[in-house]
Amino acid sequence: PFIATSTTTERLVSLLIMTQSSDAKDTVTLNSGHVMPRVGLGTFQATHPGEVERAVKAAVSESGYRLIDCAASYGNQQEVGKALSDLIRKEKIVKRSDLFVVSKIFQTHHDWEGDGSRCEEAITTTLKELQLDYLDLYLIHWPFAFEQRSLMTESGEAIPLREPDGSPNPIWNVKVEYLQTWTVLEKLVAQGKVKSIGVSNFTVDQIEHLLEHCNIKPAVHQFELHPYISQRALLEHHARHGI
């Protein structure tokens, strides 16, 4: 998928226009039974004011994109939500059912020591920011959790995840955790807040562990894939399991 970076929006829009509408409308049926477009607009690193709003509107209205990939940690879901609201309610270019909107739960809102309310708080905030009643796909962004619920100081300054040398910042209390969070995501499906659920940045072993304990199989695994990182083990594993 194209990723909106902090470069000029005009460059991104030109890339979108080059994409044929037929590519944007190619779909795949997930193991949940829902249909997902194969090509979508990524919103990672689009943090300049107005940038992601213009990109989302151009992708949907000019190039036929229907999948918009978001995440709580990208810090721009409110702007994406404004674009979606304008496209659906104000400009009436698409209906909500025409779009496939993805978001991800961040490590600060995984279940921690049985506190699933953190996950519920995350989906409530995400739906409010995106101005939606439901998500088409909700992913666990990473297979570990932070005890801390915020990456900011009380004065509003960002706390770095890593030290200058690249090592983890020891201020964070971190542990591998995804099973309890997955249980909460399964409940969100039952509640109608999410249609499909999946994961991101997991290993084969972690996926296997999840499959042994889940009631709903992951529909999607989002991970880095390109000629320099072929990820054959993940691809072969997922092909066997219908992910």
PDB file of C-alpha atoms in Angstrom:
ATOM      1  CA  PRO A   1       0.000   0.000   0.000  1.00  0.00           C
ATOM      2  CA  PHE A   2       1.026   3.586  -0.504  1.00  0.00           C
ATOM      3  CA  ILE A   3       2.097   5.218   2.747  1.00  0.00           C
ATOM      4  CA  ALA A   4       1.497   8.914   3.363  1.00  0.00           C
ATOM      5  CA  THR A   5       4.826  10.245   4.603  1.00  0.00           C
ATOM      6  CA  SER A   6       5.850  13.708   5.684  1.00  0.00           C
ATOM      7  CA  THR A   7       6.819  14.597   2.110  1.00  0.00           C
ATOM      8  CA  THR A   8       4.519  16.830   0.102  1.00  0.00           C
ATOM      9  CA  THR A   9       0.928  15.752  -0.295  1.00  0.00           C
ATOM     10  CA  GLU A  10       1.156  16.637  -3.990  1.00  0.00           C
ATOM     11  CA  ARG A  11       3.666  13.830  -4.548  1.00  0.00           C
ATOM     12  CA  LEU A  12       1.390  11.359  -2.794  1.00  0.00           C
ATOM     13  CA  VAL A  13      -1.648  12.493  -4.760  1.00  0.00           C
ATOM     14  CA  SER A  14       0.258  12.089  -8.037  1.00  0.00           C
ATOM     15  CA  LEU A  15       1.085   8.503  -7.043  1.00  0.00           C
ATOM     16  CA  LEU A  16      -2.557   7.853  -6.258  1.00  0.00           C
ATOM     17  CA  ILE A  17      -3.701   9.202  -9.603  1.00  0.00           C
ATOM     18  CA  MET A  18      -1.253   6.879 -11.366  1.00  0.00           C
ATOM     19  CA  THR A  19      -2.950   3.883  -9.742  1.00  0.00           C
ATOM     20  CA  GLN A  20      -5.661   2.383 -11.903  1.00  0.00           C
ATOM     21  CA  SER A  21      -9.121   2.184 -10.342  1.00  0.00           C
ATOM     22  CA  SER A  22      -9.255  -1.527 -11.171  1.00  0.00           C
ATOM     23  CA  ASP A  23      -6.235  -2.114  -8.902  1.00  0.00           C
ATOM     24  CA  ALA A  24      -7.871  -0.253  -6.032  1.00  0.00           C
ATOM     25  CA  LYS A  25     -11.048  -2.309  -6.423  1.00  0.00           C
ATOM     26  CA  ASP A  26      -9.371  -5.745  -6.438  1.00  0.00           C
ATOM     27  CA  THR A  27     -10.571  -7.647  -3.356  1.00  0.00           C
ATOM     28  CA  VAL A  28     -10.008 -10.741  -1.245  1.00  0.00           C
ATOM     29  CA  THR A  29     -12.520 -12.572   0.964  1.00  0.00           C
ATOM     30  CA  LEU A  30     -11.221 -12.975   4.516  1.00  0.00           C
ATOM     31  CA  ASN A  31     -11.771 -16.036   6.708  1.00  0.00           C
ATOM     32  CA  SER A  32     -14.304 -13.916   8.602  1.00  0.00           C
ATOM     33  CA  GLY A  33     -16.430 -13.814   5.474  1.00  0.00           C
ATOM     34  CA  HIS A  34     -15.909 -10.091   4.915  1.00  0.00           C
ATOM     35  CA  VAL A  35     -14.426  -8.697   1.707  1.00  0.00           C
ATOM     36  CA  MET A  36     -11.258  -6.572   1.902  1.00  0.00           C
ATOM     37  CA  PRO A  37      -9.655  -4.489  -0.881  1.00  0.00           C
ATOM     38  CA  ARG A  38      -6.150  -5.705  -1.703  1.00  0.00           C
ATOM     39  CA  VAL A  39      -4.769  -2.182  -2.178  1.00  0.00           C
ATOM     40  CA  GLY A  40      -5.179   0.607   0.342  1.00  0.00           C
ATOM     41  CA  LEU A  41      -3.908   3.943   1.590  1.00  0.00           C
ATOM     42  CA  GLY A  42      -1.530   3.842   4.545  1.00  0.00           C
ATOM     43  CA  THR A  43      -1.529   6.843   6.890  1.00  0.00           C
ATOM     44  CA  PHE A  44       1.710   6.241   8.820  1.00  0.00           C
ATOM     45  CA  GLN A  45       3.937   9.336   9.293  1.00  0.00           C
ATOM     46  CA  ALA A  46       1.361  11.730   7.811  1.00  0.00           C
ATOM     47  CA  THR A  47       1.505  14.234  10.653  1.00  0.00           C
ATOM     48  CA  HIS A  48       1.650  17.654   8.963  1.00  0.00           C
ATOM     49  CA  PRO A  49      -1.654  19.501   9.518  1.00  0.00           C
ATOM     50  CA  GLY A  50      -4.054  18.876   6.641  1.00  0.00           C
ATOM     51  CA  GLU A  51      -1.775  16.361   4.927  1.00  0.00           C
ATOM     52  CA  VAL A  52      -3.590  13.123   5.676  1.00  0.00           C
ATOM     53  CA  GLU A  53      -7.025  14.704   5.214  1.00  0.00           C
ATOM     54  CA  ARG A  54      -6.131  15.745   1.660  1.00  0.00           C
ATOM     55  CA  ALA A  55      -4.544  12.363   0.959  1.00  0.00           C
ATOM     56  CA  VAL A  56      -7.577  10.377   2.133  1.00  0.00           C
ATOM     57  CA  LYS A  57      -9.962  12.546   0.111  1.00  0.00           C
ATOM     58  CA  ALA A  58      -7.816  12.247  -3.022  1.00  0.00           C
ATOM     59  CA  ALA A  59      -7.434   8.483  -2.622  1.00  0.00           C
ATOM     60  CA  VAL A  60     -11.156   7.881  -2.254  1.00  0.00           C
ATOM     61  CA  SER A  61     -12.616  10.484  -4.616  1.00  0.00           C
ATOM     62  CA  GLU A  62      -9.999  10.533  -7.396  1.00  0.00           C
ATOM     63  CA  SER A  63      -8.423   7.086  -7.462  1.00  0.00           C
ATOM     64  CA  GLY A  64     -11.133   4.750  -6.242  1.00  0.00           C
ATOM     65  CA  TYR A  65      -9.389   3.637  -3.051  1.00  0.00           C
ATOM     66  CA  ARG A  66     -11.692   2.051  -0.510  1.00  0.00           C
ATOM     67  CA  LEU A  67      -9.276   0.734   2.158  1.00  0.00           C
ATOM     68  CA  ILE A  68      -7.810   3.235   4.624  1.00  0.00           C
ATOM     69  CA  ASP A  69      -5.209   1.853   7.051  1.00  0.00           C
ATOM     70  CA  CYS A  70      -4.941   3.718  10.356  1.00  0.00           C
ATOM     71  CA  ALA A  71      -3.539   3.217  13.846  1.00  0.00           C
ATOM     72  CA  ALA A  72      -3.956   4.884  17.213  1.00  0.00           C
ATOM     73  CA  SER A  73      -0.181   5.392  17.427  1.00  0.00           C
ATOM     74  CA  TYR A  74      -0.020   7.305  14.129  1.00  0.00           C
ATOM     75  CA  GLY A  75      -1.477  10.317  15.918  1.00  0.00           C
ATOM     76  CA  ASN A  76      -3.644  11.459  13.010  1.00  0.00           C
ATOM     77  CA  GLN A  77      -6.922   9.561  13.336  1.00  0.00           C
ATOM     78  CA  GLN A  78      -8.913  12.718  14.101  1.00  0.00           C
ATOM     79  CA  GLU A  79      -7.867  14.181  10.759  1.00  0.00           C
ATOM     80  CA  VAL A  80      -8.625  10.917   8.968  1.00  0.00           C
ATOM     81  CA  GLY A  81     -12.014  10.951  10.662  1.00  0.00           C
ATOM     82  CA  LYS A  82     -12.762  14.437   9.379  1.00  0.00           C
ATOM     83  CA  ALA A  83     -11.929  13.330   5.842  1.00  0.00           C
ATOM     84  CA  LEU A  84     -14.118  10.231   6.159  1.00  0.00           C
ATOM     85  CA  SER A  85     -17.002  12.237   7.580  1.00  0.00           C
ATOM     86  CA  ASP A  86     -16.790  14.747   4.746  1.00  0.00           C
ATOM     87  CA  LEU A  87     -16.652  11.993   2.107  1.00  0.00           C
ATOM     88  CA  ILE A  88     -19.598  10.087   3.615  1.00  0.00           C
ATOM     89  CA  ARG A  89     -21.877  12.715   5.141  1.00  0.00           C
ATOM     90  CA  LYS A  90     -21.039  16.082   3.598  1.00  0.00           C
ATOM     91  CA  GLU A  91     -19.893  15.378   0.036  1.00  0.00           C
ATOM     92  CA  LYS A  92     -21.707  12.015  -0.179  1.00  0.00           C
ATOM     93  CA  ILE A  93     -19.038  10.596  -2.496  1.00  0.00           C
ATOM     94  CA  VAL A  94     -19.223   7.173  -0.823  1.00  0.00           C
ATOM     95  CA  LYS A  95     -21.389   5.324   1.661  1.00  0.00           C
ATOM     96  CA  ARG A  96     -19.888   3.947   4.860  1.00  0.00           C
ATOM     97  CA  SER A  97     -20.445   0.429   3.556  1.00  0.00           C
ATOM     98  CA  ASP A  98     -18.257   1.229   0.529  1.00  0.00           C
ATOM     99  CA  LEU A  99     -15.187   1.756   2.713  1.00  0.00           C
ATOM    100  CA  PHE A 100     -12.924  -0.680   4.567  1.00  0.00           C
ATOM    101  CA  VAL A 101     -11.352   1.105   7.523  1.00  0.00           C
ATOM    102  CA  VAL A 102      -8.538  -0.495   9.523  1.00  0.00           C
ATOM    103  CA  SER A 103      -7.071   0.590  12.851  1.00  0.00           C
ATOM    104  CA  LYS A 104      -4.718  -0.892  15.440  1.00  0.00           C
ATOM    105  CA  ILE A 105      -4.629  -1.071  19.215  1.00  0.00           C
ATOM    106  CA  PHE A 106      -1.342   0.177  20.648  1.00  0.00           C
ATOM    107  CA  GLN A 107       0.713  -1.393  23.432  1.00  0.00           C
ATOM    108  CA  THR A 108      -0.431   1.163  26.010  1.00  0.00           C
ATOM    109  CA  HIS A 109      -3.970  -0.236  25.781  1.00  0.00           C
ATOM    110  CA  HIS A 110      -3.436  -3.985  25.813  1.00  0.00           C
ATOM    111  CA  ASP A 111      -4.988  -5.916  28.666  1.00  0.00           C
ATOM    112  CA  TRP A 112      -2.656  -5.562  31.653  1.00  0.00           C
ATOM    113  CA  GLU A 113      -2.999  -7.955  34.565  1.00  0.00           C
ATOM    114  CA  GLY A 114      -6.645  -8.622  33.709  1.00  0.00           C
ATOM    115  CA  ASP A 115      -7.642  -5.011  33.067  1.00  0.00           C
ATOM    116  CA  GLY A 116      -9.482  -5.324  29.765  1.00  0.00           C
ATOM    117  CA  SER A 117     -11.012  -1.863  30.183  1.00  0.00           C
ATOM    118  CA  ARG A 118      -7.856  -0.490  28.575  1.00  0.00           C
ATOM    119  CA  CYS A 119      -8.799  -2.229  25.305  1.00  0.00           C
ATOM    120  CA  GLU A 120     -12.375  -0.983  25.525  1.00  0.00           C
ATOM    121  CA  GLU A 121     -11.099   2.554  26.077  1.00  0.00           C
ATOM    122  CA  ALA A 122      -8.928   2.217  22.965  1.00  0.00           C
ATOM    123  CA  ILE A 123     -11.752   1.183  20.624  1.00  0.00           C
ATOM    124  CA  THR A 124     -14.041   3.888  22.036  1.00  0.00           C
ATOM    125  CA  THR A 125     -11.407   6.554  21.371  1.00  0.00           C
ATOM    126  CA  THR A 126     -10.600   5.225  17.895  1.00  0.00           C
ATOM    127  CA  LEU A 127     -14.244   5.134  16.782  1.00  0.00           C
ATOM    128  CA  LYS A 128     -14.750   8.659  18.122  1.00  0.00           C
ATOM    129  CA  GLU A 129     -11.654   9.974  16.333  1.00  0.00           C
ATOM    130  CA  LEU A 130     -12.581   8.294  13.044  1.00  0.00           C
ATOM    131  CA  GLN A 131     -16.243   9.347  13.434  1.00  0.00           C
ATOM    132  CA  LEU A 132     -17.412   5.788  12.768  1.00  0.00           C
ATOM    133  CA  ASP A 133     -19.784   3.323  14.411  1.00  0.00           C
ATOM    134  CA  TYR A 134     -17.601   0.312  13.633  1.00  0.00           C
ATOM    135  CA  LEU A 135     -14.253  -0.759  12.168  1.00  0.00           C
ATOM    136  CA  ASP A 136     -13.937  -3.211   9.304  1.00  0.00           C
ATOM    137  CA  LEU A 137     -10.675  -4.556  10.735  1.00  0.00           C
ATOM    138  CA  TYR A 138      -8.986  -4.075  14.125  1.00  0.00           C
ATOM    139  CA  LEU A 139      -5.409  -5.277  14.611  1.00  0.00           C
ATOM    140  CA  ILE A 140      -3.144  -5.828  17.600  1.00  0.00           C
ATOM    141  CA  HIS A 141      -0.320  -3.540  16.506  1.00  0.00           C
ATOM    142  CA  TRP A 142       2.496  -5.362  18.343  1.00  0.00           C
ATOM    143  CA  PRO A 143       2.587  -8.571  20.425  1.00  0.00           C
ATOM    144  CA  PHE A 144       3.592  -6.887  23.670  1.00  0.00           C
ATOM    145  CA  ALA A 145       2.132  -4.464  26.198  1.00  0.00           C
ATOM    146  CA  PHE A 146       3.212  -1.448  28.232  1.00  0.00           C
ATOM    147  CA  GLU A 147       2.019  -1.093  31.795  1.00  0.00           C
ATOM    148  CA  GLN A 148       1.988   2.670  31.273  1.00  0.00           C
ATOM    149  CA  ARG A 149      -1.161   3.973  29.558  1.00  0.00           C
ATOM    150  CA  SER A 150       0.489   7.040  28.035  1.00  0.00           C
ATOM    151  CA  LEU A 151       3.708   7.823  26.166  1.00  0.00           C
ATOM    152  CA  MET A 152       3.565  11.435  27.352  1.00  0.00           C
ATOM    153  CA  THR A 153       4.732  13.229  30.490  1.00  0.00           C
ATOM    154  CA  GLU A 154       2.237  15.142  32.607  1.00  0.00           C
ATOM    155  CA  SER A 155       3.409  18.311  30.859  1.00  0.00           C
ATOM    156  CA  GLY A 156       2.594  16.824  27.450  1.00  0.00           C
ATOM    157  CA  GLU A 157       6.114  15.932  26.265  1.00  0.00           C
ATOM    158  CA  ALA A 158       6.686  12.666  24.401  1.00  0.00           C
ATOM    159  CA  ILE A 159       8.746  10.050  26.211  1.00  0.00           C
ATOM    160  CA  PRO A 160      11.090   8.222  23.804  1.00  0.00           C
ATOM    161  CA  LEU A 161      10.614   4.487  23.342  1.00  0.00           C
ATOM    162  CA  ARG A 162      14.355   3.987  22.929  1.00  0.00           C
ATOM    163  CA  GLU A 163      17.607   5.355  24.262  1.00  0.00           C
ATOM    164  CA  PRO A 164      19.932   7.311  21.885  1.00  0.00           C
ATOM    165  CA  ASP A 165      21.932   4.101  21.287  1.00  0.00           C
ATOM    166  CA  GLY A 166      18.786   2.281  20.133  1.00  0.00           C
ATOM    167  CA  SER A 167      18.318   0.184  23.269  1.00  0.00           C
ATOM    168  CA  PRO A 168      14.870   0.089  24.930  1.00  0.00           C
ATOM    169  CA  ASN A 169      14.104   2.937  27.297  1.00  0.00           C
ATOM    170  CA  PRO A 170      14.188   1.326  30.781  1.00  0.00           C
ATOM    171  CA  ILE A 171      11.364   3.591  31.967  1.00  0.00           C
ATOM    172  CA  TRP A 172       8.827   1.340  30.245  1.00  0.00           C
ATOM    173  CA  ASN A 173       7.475  -1.761  31.954  1.00  0.00           C
ATOM    174  CA  VAL A 174       6.983  -4.124  29.013  1.00  0.00           C
ATOM    175  CA  LYS A 175       5.899  -7.741  28.615  1.00  0.00           C
ATOM    176  CA  VAL A 176       4.767 -10.037  25.804  1.00  0.00           C
ATOM    177  CA  GLU A 177       0.959  -9.992  25.887  1.00  0.00           C
ATOM    178  CA  TYR A 178      -1.692 -10.618  23.283  1.00  0.00           C
ATOM    179  CA  LEU A 179      -3.915 -13.513  24.386  1.00  0.00           C
ATOM    180  CA  GLN A 180      -6.029 -11.530  26.869  1.00  0.00           C
ATOM    181  CA  THR A 181      -6.187  -8.587  24.499  1.00  0.00           C
ATOM    182  CA  TRP A 182      -7.349 -10.944  21.757  1.00  0.00           C
ATOM    183  CA  THR A 183     -10.164 -12.137  24.009  1.00  0.00           C
ATOM    184  CA  VAL A 184     -11.364  -8.542  24.307  1.00  0.00           C
ATOM    185  CA  LEU A 185     -11.171  -8.081  20.523  1.00  0.00           C
ATOM    186  CA  GLU A 186     -13.346 -11.183  20.102  1.00  0.00           C
ATOM    187  CA  LYS A 187     -15.934  -9.514  22.347  1.00  0.00           C
ATOM    188  CA  LEU A 188     -15.789  -6.388  20.177  1.00  0.00           C
ATOM    189  CA  VAL A 189     -16.776  -8.525  17.187  1.00  0.00           C
ATOM    190  CA  ALA A 190     -19.776  -9.863  19.116  1.00  0.00           C
ATOM    191  CA  GLN A 191     -20.720  -6.298  20.073  1.00  0.00           C
ATOM    192  CA  GLY A 192     -20.659  -5.148  16.436  1.00  0.00           C
ATOM    193  CA  LYS A 193     -17.908  -2.591  17.010  1.00  0.00           C
ATOM    194  CA  VAL A 194     -15.488  -4.534  14.790  1.00  0.00           C
ATOM    195  CA  LYS A 195     -16.201  -6.823  11.822  1.00  0.00           C
ATOM    196  CA  SER A 196     -12.852  -8.633  11.545  1.00  0.00           C
ATOM    197  CA  ILE A 197      -9.828  -8.866  13.819  1.00  0.00           C
ATOM    198  CA  GLY A 198      -6.169  -9.578  13.199  1.00  0.00           C
ATOM    199  CA  VAL A 199      -2.591  -8.899  14.220  1.00  0.00           C
ATOM    200  CA  SER A 200       0.480  -6.999  13.105  1.00  0.00           C
ATOM    201  CA  ASN A 201       4.226  -7.650  13.434  1.00  0.00           C
ATOM    202  CA  PHE A 202       3.845 -11.148  14.947  1.00  0.00           C
ATOM    203  CA  THR A 203       6.126 -14.162  14.483  1.00  0.00           C
ATOM    204  CA  VAL A 204       5.038 -17.610  13.308  1.00  0.00           C
ATOM    205  CA  ASP A 205       5.389 -18.947  16.863  1.00  0.00           C
ATOM    206  CA  GLN A 206       3.212 -16.163  18.238  1.00  0.00           C
ATOM    207  CA  ILE A 207       0.553 -16.789  15.597  1.00  0.00           C
ATOM    208  CA  GLU A 208       0.623 -20.517  16.419  1.00  0.00           C
ATOM    209  CA  HIS A 209       0.222 -19.758  20.101  1.00  0.00           C
ATOM    210  CA  LEU A 210      -2.727 -17.486  19.361  1.00  0.00           C
ATOM    211  CA  LEU A 211      -4.377 -20.110  17.143  1.00  0.00           C
ATOM    212  CA  GLU A 212      -4.175 -22.628  19.996  1.00  0.00           C
ATOM    213  CA  HIS A 213      -6.142 -20.343  22.326  1.00  0.00           C
ATOM    214  CA  CYS A 214      -8.473 -18.213  20.208  1.00  0.00           C
ATOM    215  CA  ASN A 215     -12.149 -18.617  19.389  1.00  0.00           C
ATOM    216  CA  ILE A 216     -11.918 -16.363  16.324  1.00  0.00           C
ATOM    217  CA  LYS A 217      -8.997 -16.996  13.992  1.00  0.00           C
ATOM    218  CA  PRO A 218      -7.005 -13.909  12.888  1.00  0.00           C
ATOM    219  CA  ALA A 219      -8.360 -12.733   9.548  1.00  0.00           C
ATOM    220  CA  VAL A 220      -5.314 -10.638   8.675  1.00  0.00           C
ATOM    221  CA  HIS A 221      -1.656 -10.340   9.638  1.00  0.00           C
ATOM    222  CA  GLN A 222      -0.090  -7.047   8.610  1.00  0.00           C
ATOM    223  CA  PHE A 223       3.715  -7.124   8.392  1.00  0.00           C
ATOM    224  CA  GLU A 224       6.607  -5.782   6.361  1.00  0.00           C
ATOM    225  CA  LEU A 225       6.996  -7.580   3.029  1.00  0.00           C
ATOM    226  CA  HIS A 226       9.160  -6.616   0.054  1.00  0.00           C
ATOM    227  CA  PRO A 227      12.073  -8.015  -2.022  1.00  0.00           C
ATOM    228  CA  TYR A 228      14.535  -7.415   0.822  1.00  0.00           C
ATOM    229  CA  ILE A 229      12.331  -9.130   3.453  1.00  0.00           C
ATOM    230  CA  SER A 230      10.547 -12.029   1.780  1.00  0.00           C
ATOM    231  CA  GLN A 231       8.958 -13.461   4.958  1.00  0.00           C
ATOM    232  CA  ARG A 232       8.467 -16.883   3.339  1.00  0.00           C
ATOM    233  CA  ALA A 233       7.839 -18.696   6.609  1.00  0.00           C
ATOM    234  CA  LEU A 234       4.981 -16.337   7.471  1.00  0.00           C
ATOM    235  CA  LEU A 235       3.487 -16.512   3.980  1.00  0.00           C
ATOM    236  CA  GLU A 236       3.559 -20.304   3.863  1.00  0.00           C
ATOM    237  CA  HIS A 237       2.165 -20.597   7.375  1.00  0.00           C
ATOM    238  CA  HIS A 238      -0.694 -18.187   6.669  1.00  0.00           C
ATOM    239  CA  ALA A 239      -1.549 -19.874   3.392  1.00  0.00           C
ATOM    240  CA  ARG A 240      -2.045 -23.140   5.320  1.00  0.00           C
ATOM    241  CA  HIS A 241      -4.251 -21.469   7.915  1.00  0.00           C
ATOM    242  CA  GLY A 242      -6.311 -19.208   5.665  1.00  0.00           C
ATOM    243  CA  ILE A 243      -4.966 -15.973   7.138  1.00  0.00           C
TER     244      ILE A 243
END
